[in-house]
Structures are given as C-alpha cells and as structure tokens.
Coordinates of N, CA and C in Angstrom, one line a residue:
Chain A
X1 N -102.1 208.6 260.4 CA -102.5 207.2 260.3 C -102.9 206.9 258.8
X2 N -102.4 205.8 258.4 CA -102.6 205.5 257.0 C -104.1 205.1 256.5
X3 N -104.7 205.9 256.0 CA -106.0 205.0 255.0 C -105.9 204.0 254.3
X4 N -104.6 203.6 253.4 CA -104.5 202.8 252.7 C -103.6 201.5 253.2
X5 N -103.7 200.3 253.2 CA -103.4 199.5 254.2 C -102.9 198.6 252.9
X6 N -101.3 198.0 253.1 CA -100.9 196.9 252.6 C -100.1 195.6 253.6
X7 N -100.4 194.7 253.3 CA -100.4 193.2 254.1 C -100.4 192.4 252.6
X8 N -99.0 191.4 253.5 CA -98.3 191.7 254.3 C -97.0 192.8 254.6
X9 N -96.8 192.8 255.8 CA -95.7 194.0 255.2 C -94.3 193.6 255.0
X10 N -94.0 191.9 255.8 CA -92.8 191.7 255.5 C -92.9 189.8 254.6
X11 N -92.7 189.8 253.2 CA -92.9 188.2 252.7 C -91.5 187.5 252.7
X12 N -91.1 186.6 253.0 CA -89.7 186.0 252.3 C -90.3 184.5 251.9
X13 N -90.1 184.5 250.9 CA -90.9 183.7 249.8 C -90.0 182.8 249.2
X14 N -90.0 181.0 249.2 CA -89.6 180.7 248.1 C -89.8 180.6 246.4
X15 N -88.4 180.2 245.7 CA -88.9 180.5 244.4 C -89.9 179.6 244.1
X16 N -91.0 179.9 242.8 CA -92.1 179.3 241.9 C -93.1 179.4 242.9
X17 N -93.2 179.9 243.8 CA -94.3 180.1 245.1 C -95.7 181.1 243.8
X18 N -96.7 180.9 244.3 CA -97.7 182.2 243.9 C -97.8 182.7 245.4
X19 N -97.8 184.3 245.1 CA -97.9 185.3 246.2 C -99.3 186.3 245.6
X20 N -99.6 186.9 246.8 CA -100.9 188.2 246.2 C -100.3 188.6 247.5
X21 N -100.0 190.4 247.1 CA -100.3 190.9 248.1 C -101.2 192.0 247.7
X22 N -101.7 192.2 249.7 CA -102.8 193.0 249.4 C -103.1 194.7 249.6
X23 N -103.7 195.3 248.8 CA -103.7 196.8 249.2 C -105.5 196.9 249.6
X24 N -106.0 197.8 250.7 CA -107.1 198.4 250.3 C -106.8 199.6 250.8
X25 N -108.0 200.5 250.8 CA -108.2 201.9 250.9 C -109.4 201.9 251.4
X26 N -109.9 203.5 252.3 CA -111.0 203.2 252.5 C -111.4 204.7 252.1
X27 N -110.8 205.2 251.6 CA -110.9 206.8 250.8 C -112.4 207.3 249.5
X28 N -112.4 206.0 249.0 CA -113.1 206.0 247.8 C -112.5 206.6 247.0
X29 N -111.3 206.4 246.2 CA -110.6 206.8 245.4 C -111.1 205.9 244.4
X30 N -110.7 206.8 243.6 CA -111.0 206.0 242.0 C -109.8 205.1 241.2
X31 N -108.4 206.2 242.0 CA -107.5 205.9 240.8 C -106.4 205.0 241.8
X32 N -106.2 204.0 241.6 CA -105.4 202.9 242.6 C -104.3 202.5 241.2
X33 N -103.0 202.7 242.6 CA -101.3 202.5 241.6 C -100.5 201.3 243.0
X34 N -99.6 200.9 241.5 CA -98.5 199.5 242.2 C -97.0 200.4 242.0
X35 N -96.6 200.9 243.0 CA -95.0 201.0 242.4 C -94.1 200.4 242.4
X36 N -93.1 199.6 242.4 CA -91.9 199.2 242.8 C -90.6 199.7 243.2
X37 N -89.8 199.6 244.4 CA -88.9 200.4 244.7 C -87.8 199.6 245.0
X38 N -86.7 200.1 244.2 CA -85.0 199.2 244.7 C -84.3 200.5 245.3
X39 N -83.7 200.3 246.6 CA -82.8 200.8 247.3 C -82.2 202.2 245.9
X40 N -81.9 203.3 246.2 CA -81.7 204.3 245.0 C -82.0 204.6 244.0
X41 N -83.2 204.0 244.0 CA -83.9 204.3 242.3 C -85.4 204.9 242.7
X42 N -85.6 205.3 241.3 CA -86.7 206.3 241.9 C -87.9 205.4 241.5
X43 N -89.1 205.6 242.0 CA -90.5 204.4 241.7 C -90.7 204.3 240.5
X44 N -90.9 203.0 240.4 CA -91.6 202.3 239.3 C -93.1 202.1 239.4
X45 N -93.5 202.8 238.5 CA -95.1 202.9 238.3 C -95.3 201.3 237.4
X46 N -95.5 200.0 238.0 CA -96.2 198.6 237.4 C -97.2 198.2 237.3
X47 N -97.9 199.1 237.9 CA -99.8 198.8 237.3 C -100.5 200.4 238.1
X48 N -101.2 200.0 237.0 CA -102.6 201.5 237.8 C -104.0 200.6 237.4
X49 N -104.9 201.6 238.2 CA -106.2 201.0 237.5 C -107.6 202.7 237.7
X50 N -108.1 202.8 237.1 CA -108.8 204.1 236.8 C -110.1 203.9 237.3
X51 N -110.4 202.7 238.0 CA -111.8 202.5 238.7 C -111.9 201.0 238.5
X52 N -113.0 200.4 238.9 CA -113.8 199.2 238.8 C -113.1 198.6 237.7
X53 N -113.0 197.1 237.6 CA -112.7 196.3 236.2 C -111.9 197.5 235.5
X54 N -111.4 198.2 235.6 CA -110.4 198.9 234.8 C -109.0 198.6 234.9
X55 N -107.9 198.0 234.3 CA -106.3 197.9 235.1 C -105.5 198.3 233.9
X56 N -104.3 198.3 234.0 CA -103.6 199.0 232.8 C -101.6 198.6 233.5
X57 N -100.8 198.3 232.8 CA -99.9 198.1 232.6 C -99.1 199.5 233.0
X58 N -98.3 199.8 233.7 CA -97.0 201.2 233.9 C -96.1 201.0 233.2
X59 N -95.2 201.8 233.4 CA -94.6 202.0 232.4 C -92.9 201.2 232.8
X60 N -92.9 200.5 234.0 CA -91.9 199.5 234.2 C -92.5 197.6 234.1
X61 N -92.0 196.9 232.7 CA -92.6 196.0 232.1 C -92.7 194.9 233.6
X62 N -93.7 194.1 234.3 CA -94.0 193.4 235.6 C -94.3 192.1 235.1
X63 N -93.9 191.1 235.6 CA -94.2 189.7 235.3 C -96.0 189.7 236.0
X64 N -96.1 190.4 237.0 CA -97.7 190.6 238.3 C -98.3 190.9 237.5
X65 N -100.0 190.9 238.0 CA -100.6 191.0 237.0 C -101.7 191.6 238.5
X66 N -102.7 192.2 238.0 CA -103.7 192.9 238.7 C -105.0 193.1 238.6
X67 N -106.0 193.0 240.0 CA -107.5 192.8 239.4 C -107.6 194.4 240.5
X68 N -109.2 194.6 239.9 CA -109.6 195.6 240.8 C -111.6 195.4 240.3
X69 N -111.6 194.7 241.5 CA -113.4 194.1 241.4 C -114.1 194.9 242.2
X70 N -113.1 195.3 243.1 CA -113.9 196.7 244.0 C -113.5 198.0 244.2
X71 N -113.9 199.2 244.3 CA -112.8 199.9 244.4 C -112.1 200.2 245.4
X72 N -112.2 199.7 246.4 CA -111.4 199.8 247.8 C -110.2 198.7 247.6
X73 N -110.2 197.6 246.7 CA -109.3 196.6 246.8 C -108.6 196.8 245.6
X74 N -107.4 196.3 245.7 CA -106.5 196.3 244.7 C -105.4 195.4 244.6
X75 N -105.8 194.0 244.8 CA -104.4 193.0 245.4 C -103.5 193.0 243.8
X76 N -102.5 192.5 243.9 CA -101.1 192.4 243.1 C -101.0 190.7 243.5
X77 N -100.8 190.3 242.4 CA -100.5 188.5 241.9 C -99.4 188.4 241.4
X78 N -98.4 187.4 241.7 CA -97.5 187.3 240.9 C -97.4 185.4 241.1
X79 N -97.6 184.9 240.0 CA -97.9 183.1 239.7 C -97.1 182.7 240.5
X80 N -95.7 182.9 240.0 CA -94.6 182.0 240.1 C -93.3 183.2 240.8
X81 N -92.8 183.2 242.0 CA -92.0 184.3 242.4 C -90.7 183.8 241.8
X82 N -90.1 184.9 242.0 CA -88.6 184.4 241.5 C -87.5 185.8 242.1
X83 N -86.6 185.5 242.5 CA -85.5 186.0 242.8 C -85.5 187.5 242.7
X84 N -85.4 187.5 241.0 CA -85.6 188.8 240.5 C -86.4 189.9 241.0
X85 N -87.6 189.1 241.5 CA -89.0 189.9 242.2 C -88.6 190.5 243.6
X86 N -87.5 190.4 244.0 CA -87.3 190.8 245.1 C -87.2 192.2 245.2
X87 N -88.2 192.9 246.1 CA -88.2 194.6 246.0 C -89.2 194.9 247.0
X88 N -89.3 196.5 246.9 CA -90.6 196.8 247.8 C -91.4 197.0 246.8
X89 N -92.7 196.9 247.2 CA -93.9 196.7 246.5 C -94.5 198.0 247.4
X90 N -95.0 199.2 246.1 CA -95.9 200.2 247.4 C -96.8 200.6 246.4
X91 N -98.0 200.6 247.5 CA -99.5 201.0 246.9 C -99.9 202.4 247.2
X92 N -100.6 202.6 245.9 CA -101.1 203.8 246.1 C -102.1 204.6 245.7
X93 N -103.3 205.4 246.5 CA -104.7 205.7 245.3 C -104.4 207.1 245.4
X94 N -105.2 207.8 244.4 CA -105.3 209.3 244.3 C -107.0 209.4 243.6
X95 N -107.7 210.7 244.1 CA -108.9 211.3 244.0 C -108.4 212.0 243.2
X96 N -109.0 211.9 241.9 CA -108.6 213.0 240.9 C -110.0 214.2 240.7
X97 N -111.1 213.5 241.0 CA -111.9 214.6 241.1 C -111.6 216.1 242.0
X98 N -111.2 215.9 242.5 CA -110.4 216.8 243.3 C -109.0 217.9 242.7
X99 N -109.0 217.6 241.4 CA -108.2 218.5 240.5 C -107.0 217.8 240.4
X100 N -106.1 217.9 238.9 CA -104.9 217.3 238.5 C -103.5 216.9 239.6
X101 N -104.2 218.3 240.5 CA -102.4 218.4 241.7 C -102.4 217.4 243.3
X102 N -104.1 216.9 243.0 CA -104.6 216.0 244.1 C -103.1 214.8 244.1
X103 N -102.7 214.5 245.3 CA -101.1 213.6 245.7 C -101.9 212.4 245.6
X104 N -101.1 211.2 245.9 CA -100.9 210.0 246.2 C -101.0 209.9 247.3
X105 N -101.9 209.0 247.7 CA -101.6 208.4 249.5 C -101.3 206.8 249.3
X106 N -100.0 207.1 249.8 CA -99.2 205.6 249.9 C -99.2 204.5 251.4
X107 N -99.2 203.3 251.1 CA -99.3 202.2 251.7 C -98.1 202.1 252.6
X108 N -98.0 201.4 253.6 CA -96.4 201.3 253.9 C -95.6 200.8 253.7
X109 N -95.9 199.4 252.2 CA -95.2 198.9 251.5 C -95.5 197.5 251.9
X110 N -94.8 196.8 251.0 CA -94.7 195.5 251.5 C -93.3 194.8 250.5
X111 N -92.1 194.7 251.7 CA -90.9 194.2 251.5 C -91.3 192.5 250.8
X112 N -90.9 192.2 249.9 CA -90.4 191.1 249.1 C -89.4 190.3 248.7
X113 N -89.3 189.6 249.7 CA -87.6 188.7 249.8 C -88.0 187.5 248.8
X114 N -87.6 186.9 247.8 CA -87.8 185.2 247.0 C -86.5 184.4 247.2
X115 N -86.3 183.9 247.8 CA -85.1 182.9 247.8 C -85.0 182.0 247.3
Chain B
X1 N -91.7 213.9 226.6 CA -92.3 212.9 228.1 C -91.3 213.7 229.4
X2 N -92.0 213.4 230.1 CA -91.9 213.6 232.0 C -90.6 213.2 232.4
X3 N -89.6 214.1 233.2 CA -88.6 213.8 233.8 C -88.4 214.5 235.0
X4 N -87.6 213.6 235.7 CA -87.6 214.2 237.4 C -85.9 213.9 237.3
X5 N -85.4 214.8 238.0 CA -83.9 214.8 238.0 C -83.4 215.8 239.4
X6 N -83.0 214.2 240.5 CA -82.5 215.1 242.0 C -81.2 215.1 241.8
X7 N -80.9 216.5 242.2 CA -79.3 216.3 242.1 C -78.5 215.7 243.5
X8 N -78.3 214.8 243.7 CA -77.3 214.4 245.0 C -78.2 213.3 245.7
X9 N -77.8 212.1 245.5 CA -78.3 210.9 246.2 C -78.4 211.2 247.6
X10 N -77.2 211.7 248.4 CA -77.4 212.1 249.5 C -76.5 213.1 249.4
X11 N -77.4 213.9 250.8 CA -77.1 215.1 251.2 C -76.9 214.8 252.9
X12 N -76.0 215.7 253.0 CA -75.8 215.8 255.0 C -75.3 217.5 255.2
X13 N -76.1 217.2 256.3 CA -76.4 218.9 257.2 C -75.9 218.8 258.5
X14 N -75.8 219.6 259.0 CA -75.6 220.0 260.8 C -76.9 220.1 261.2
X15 N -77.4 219.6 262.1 CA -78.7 220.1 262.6 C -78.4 221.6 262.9
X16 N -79.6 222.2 262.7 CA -79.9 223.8 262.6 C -79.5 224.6 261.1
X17 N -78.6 224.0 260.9 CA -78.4 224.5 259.5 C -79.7 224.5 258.0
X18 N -79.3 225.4 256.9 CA -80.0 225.4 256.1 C -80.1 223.5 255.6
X19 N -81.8 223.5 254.6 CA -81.0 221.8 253.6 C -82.3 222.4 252.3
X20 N -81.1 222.0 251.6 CA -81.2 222.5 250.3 C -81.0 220.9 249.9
X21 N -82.9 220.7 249.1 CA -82.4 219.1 248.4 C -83.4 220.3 246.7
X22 N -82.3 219.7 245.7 CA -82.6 220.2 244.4 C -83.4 219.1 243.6
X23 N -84.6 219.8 242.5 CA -85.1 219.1 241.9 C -85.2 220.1 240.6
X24 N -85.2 219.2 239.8 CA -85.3 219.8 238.2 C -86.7 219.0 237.3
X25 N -87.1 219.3 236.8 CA -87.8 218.8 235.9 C -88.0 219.2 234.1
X26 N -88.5 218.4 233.6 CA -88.7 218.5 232.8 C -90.2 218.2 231.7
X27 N -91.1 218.7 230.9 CA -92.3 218.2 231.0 C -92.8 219.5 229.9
X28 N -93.4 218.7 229.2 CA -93.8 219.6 227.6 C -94.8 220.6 227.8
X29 N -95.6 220.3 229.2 CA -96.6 221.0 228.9 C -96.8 221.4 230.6
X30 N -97.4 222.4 231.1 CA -97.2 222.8 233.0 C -97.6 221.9 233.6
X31 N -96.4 221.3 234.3 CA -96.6 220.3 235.3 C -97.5 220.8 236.5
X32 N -97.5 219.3 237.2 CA -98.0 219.6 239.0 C -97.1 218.9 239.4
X33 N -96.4 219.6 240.5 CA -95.1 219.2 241.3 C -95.6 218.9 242.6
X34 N -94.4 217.8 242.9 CA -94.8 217.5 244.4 C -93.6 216.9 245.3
X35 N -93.4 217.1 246.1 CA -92.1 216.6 247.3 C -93.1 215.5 248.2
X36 N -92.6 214.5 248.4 CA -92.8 213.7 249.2 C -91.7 213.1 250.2
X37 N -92.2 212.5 251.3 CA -90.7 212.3 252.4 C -91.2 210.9 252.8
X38 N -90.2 209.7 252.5 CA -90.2 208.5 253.4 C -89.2 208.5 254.3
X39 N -89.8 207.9 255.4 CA -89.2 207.6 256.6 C -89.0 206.1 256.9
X40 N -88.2 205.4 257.2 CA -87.5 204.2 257.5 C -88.8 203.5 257.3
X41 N -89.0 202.2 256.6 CA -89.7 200.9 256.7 C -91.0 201.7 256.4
X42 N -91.2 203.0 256.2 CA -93.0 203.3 255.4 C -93.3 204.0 254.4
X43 N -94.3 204.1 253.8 CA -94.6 204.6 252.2 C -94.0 206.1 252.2
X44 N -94.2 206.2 251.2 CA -94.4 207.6 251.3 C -95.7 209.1 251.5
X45 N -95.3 210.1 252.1 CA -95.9 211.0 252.4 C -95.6 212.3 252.0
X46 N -97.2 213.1 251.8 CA -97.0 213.9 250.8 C -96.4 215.7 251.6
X47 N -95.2 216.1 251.3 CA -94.4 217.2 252.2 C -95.3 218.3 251.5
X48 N -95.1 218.7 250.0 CA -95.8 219.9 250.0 C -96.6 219.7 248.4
X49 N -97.4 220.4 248.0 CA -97.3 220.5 246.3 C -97.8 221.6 245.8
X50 N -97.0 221.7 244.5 CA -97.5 223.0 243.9 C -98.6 223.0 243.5
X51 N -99.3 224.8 244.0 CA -100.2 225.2 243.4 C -100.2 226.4 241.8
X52 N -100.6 226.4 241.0 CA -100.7 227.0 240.0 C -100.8 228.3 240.6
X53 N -99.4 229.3 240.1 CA -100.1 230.8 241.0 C -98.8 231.2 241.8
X54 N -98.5 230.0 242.6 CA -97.7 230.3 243.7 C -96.0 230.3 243.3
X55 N -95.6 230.4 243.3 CA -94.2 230.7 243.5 C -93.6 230.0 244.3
X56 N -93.7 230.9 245.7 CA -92.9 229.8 247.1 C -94.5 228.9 247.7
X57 N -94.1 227.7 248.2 CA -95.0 226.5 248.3 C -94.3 226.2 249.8
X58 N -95.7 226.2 250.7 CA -95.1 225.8 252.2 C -95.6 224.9 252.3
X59 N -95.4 223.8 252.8 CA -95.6 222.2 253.3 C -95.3 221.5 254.9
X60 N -95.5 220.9 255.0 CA -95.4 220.6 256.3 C -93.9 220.3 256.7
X61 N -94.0 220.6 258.4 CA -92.6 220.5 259.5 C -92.2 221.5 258.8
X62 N -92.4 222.7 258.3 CA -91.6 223.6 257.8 C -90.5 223.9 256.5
X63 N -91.2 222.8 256.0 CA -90.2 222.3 254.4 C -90.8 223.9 253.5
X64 N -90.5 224.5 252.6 CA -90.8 225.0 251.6 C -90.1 224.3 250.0
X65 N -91.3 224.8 249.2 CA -90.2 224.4 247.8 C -90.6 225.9 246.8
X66 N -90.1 226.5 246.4 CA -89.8 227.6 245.3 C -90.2 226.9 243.7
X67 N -91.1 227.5 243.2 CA -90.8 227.0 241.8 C -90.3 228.1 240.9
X68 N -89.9 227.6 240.0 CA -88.6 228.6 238.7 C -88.9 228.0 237.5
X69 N -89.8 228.7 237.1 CA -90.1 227.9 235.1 C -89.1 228.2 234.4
X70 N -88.5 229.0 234.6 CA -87.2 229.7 233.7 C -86.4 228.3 233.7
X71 N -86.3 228.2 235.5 CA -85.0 226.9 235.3 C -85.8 225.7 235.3
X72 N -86.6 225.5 235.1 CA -87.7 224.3 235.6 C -86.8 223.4 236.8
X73 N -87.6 224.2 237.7 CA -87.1 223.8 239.0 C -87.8 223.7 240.3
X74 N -87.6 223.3 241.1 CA -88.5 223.0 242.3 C -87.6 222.9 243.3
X75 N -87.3 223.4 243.6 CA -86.0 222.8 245.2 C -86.7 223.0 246.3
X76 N -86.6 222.2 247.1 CA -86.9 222.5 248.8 C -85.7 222.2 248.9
X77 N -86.5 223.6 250.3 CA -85.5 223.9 251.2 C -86.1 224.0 253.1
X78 N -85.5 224.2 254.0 CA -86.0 224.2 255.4 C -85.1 225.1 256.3
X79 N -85.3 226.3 256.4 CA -84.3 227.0 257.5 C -83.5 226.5 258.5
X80 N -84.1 225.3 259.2 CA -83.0 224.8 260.3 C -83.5 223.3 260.4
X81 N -82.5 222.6 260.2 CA -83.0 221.1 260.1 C -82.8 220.5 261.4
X82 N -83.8 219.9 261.8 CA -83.3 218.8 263.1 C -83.4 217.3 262.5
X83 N -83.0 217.0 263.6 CA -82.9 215.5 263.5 C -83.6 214.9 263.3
X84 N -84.8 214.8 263.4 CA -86.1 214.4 262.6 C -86.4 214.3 261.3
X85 N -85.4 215.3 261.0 CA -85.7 215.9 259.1 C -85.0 214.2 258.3
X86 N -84.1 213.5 258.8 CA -83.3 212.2 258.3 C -84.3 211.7 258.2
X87 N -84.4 211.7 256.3 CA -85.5 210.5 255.6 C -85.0 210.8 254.1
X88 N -86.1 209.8 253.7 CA -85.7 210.4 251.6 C -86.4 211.0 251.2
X89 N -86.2 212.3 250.6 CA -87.2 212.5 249.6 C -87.2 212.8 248.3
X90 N -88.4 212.8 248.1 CA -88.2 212.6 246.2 C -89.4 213.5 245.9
X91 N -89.3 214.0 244.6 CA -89.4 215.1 243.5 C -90.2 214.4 243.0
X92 N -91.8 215.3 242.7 CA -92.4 213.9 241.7 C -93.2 214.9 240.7
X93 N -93.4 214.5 239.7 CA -94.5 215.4 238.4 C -95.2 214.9 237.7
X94 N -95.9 215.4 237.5 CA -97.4 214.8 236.9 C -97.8 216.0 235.9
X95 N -98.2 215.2 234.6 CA -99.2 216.7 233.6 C -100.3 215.8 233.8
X96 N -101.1 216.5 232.8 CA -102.7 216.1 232.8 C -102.9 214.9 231.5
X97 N -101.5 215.0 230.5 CA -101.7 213.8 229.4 C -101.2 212.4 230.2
X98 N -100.4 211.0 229.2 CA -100.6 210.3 229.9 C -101.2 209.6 231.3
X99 N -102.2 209.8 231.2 CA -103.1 209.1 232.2 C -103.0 209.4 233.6
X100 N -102.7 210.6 233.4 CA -102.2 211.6 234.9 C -101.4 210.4 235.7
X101 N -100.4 210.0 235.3 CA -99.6 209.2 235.8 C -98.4 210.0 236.7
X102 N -97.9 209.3 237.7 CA -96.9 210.4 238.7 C -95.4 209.9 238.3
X103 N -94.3 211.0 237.9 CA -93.3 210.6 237.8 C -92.3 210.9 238.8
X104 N -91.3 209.9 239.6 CA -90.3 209.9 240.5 C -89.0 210.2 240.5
X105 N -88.6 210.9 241.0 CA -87.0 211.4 241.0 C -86.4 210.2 241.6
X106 N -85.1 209.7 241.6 CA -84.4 208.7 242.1 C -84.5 208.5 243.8
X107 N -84.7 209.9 244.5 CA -84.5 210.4 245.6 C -83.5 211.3 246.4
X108 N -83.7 211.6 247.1 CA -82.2 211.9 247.9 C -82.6 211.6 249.7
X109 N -81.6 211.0 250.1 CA -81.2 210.3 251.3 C -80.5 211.9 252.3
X110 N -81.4 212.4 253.1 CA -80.9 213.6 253.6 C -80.4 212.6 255.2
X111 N -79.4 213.2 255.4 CA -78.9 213.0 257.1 C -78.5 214.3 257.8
X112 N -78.9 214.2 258.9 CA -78.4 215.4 259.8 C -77.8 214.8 260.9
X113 N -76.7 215.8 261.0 CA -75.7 215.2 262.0 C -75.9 216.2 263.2
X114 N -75.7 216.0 264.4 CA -75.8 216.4 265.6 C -74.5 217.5 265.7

C-alpha cells in the first residue's frame, strides 16, 4: 500500500483552467520530486524540493510551478492548462538520511488530459 | 553527467522462460543503481538496488540484477517468468553530485505470452 498519495488520479481539464494537483506522504521524508511521464520516454524530473520552503526546478524546463510549506505536502500548480500539459504527472519522496542508494517511493500518478 | 540507456523498448518471453531486460549506464563517478517495475495505471515500485560490494543484487518476485563496471552495466534478469512479470521497467542512477537527483532509462515494456 502506498504512503504517498496523489489526487486526483484521473483530471480532463479545459484549456486556460488553473489545476493543483496534490501529493502528500506520510513517511517524513525530506526530499519530495514531480516527474513527468509520456507513453515511451523515460521520467522527467520537473521539480524537487530538499525540505520545508525549499523548491528547485529539474532538469525538464515546466510551465508548473511548486510550494512545499510542509513537509508532508507537496501540491504542483499549473495557472493556465494547455494541451501541451497533457501527461502523467508522478510524485515522489526519498529519505536520504538513510544513505545515497535510499529509492523513491512513488505516487500512483495523476493522468492529465487539457482539451 | 548521468545516463541510463535500455536496450529494447519491448521485450516478449514465453512464460517460464528466462527475461533478460538490459541496462547500461553511464556516470563519472560510482553510481547507485536501481530497477524499478510499473504496473498498469500505478507509480512506480522499487524491484531491487544496488548495494556497494555486491555484484549479483536480488530483489523482489525473484528479479535479480548483476552489476559489471568493466561494461557499466546492470541487467536484470528472472529465471522463469510468469504472467505477472507483464509491466515496464526502468533502469534508474543516481551519484551523490547533482543534488542526488534520480536518472531514468526510457523503459522497457516486458510481455509474456502464455
């Protein structure tokens, strides 16, 4: 059973809509990640955050943008949807205190349709 | 910088048969390796990961993966696949620079046929 919970799991969204979806955890992890996934491509890492008020940009450039006020929470904003935004969105935290080879424990996603 | 490279988008087996999904990497300095398996409509989960030391790496449902620095390599493999084993999985690496960030192989889409 998953610790890390994202809602909703399935959106179909019109365009210029604002969307948040949401991730929490209840692990106490420190280090909370946003991936992006299209059908045969491998994850896009679009935001991380390294604890409290901490967030940081990945290394696939994201119109979303991201808070992290607690560390159990981690929602994903995006203003204005659009077409292009259409993907899976998957959350993920990792315990690094726990040593460099500590995994990811992933969300079960949350599918994003914009029409 | 960090690269994950699966050879074969998809792979298909006979159930019972060997499955051989290959992973290569690349990475300046000693990675941490990891296989992960999604299954239809959920995130992903973590199959095995390397430990510093080890060589062969056992993971769960009976997956193993071999590491080979010579070839910088990581392949899992599973003695006899059943039908259960149909999901994706993907190769992932991490060093300790960049922000211990995790990098993803494209995947590979295994099926097993009856």
């Amino acid at each position: 059973e998953a610790d890390i919970y994202q809602t909703p799991r399935y959106l179909v969204i019109g365009t210029g809509k604002k969307i948040t979806l949401e991730c929490s955890q209840t692990m106490g992890h420190d280090k909370m990640y946003w991936y992006q996934q299209d059908p045969g491509m491998e994850l896009h890492l679009i935001h991380y955050s390294y604890g409290v008020n901490s967030t940081e940009k990945g290394d696939l450039s994201s119109e979303s943008t991201v808070s992290r006020i607690r560390t159990e929470h981690f929602p994903l904003t995006l203003e204005s949807a659009r077409p292009s935004h259409t993907s899976q969105y998957l959350c993920a935290s990792s315990d690094l205190g726990t040593g460099n080879n500590s995994p990811l424990h992933f969300g079960n996603g949350t599918r994003l349709t914009v029409t | 910088a960090q690269s994950v490279t699966q050879l074969g988008s998809h792979v298909s087996v006979s159930e019972g048969a060997l499955v051989l999904l290959r992973c290569n990497y690349s990475s300046s300095v000693p990675p941490y390796l990891f296989w992960y398996v999604q299954y239809p409509n959920q995130g992903l989960q973590l199959l095995l990961k390397y430990t510093t030391g080890a060589t062969l790496v056992k993971g769960i449902n009976g997956f193993e993966a071999e590491f080979k620095k010579s070839e910088t390599s990581f392949h899992l493999t599973k003695p006899s696949a059943h039908m259960s084993d149909a999901a994706e999985y993907f190769c992932a690496v991490r060093t300790g620079t960049g922000g211990f960030k995790t990098i993803f192989g494209a995947g590979t889409r295994l099926f097993v046929k009856a």
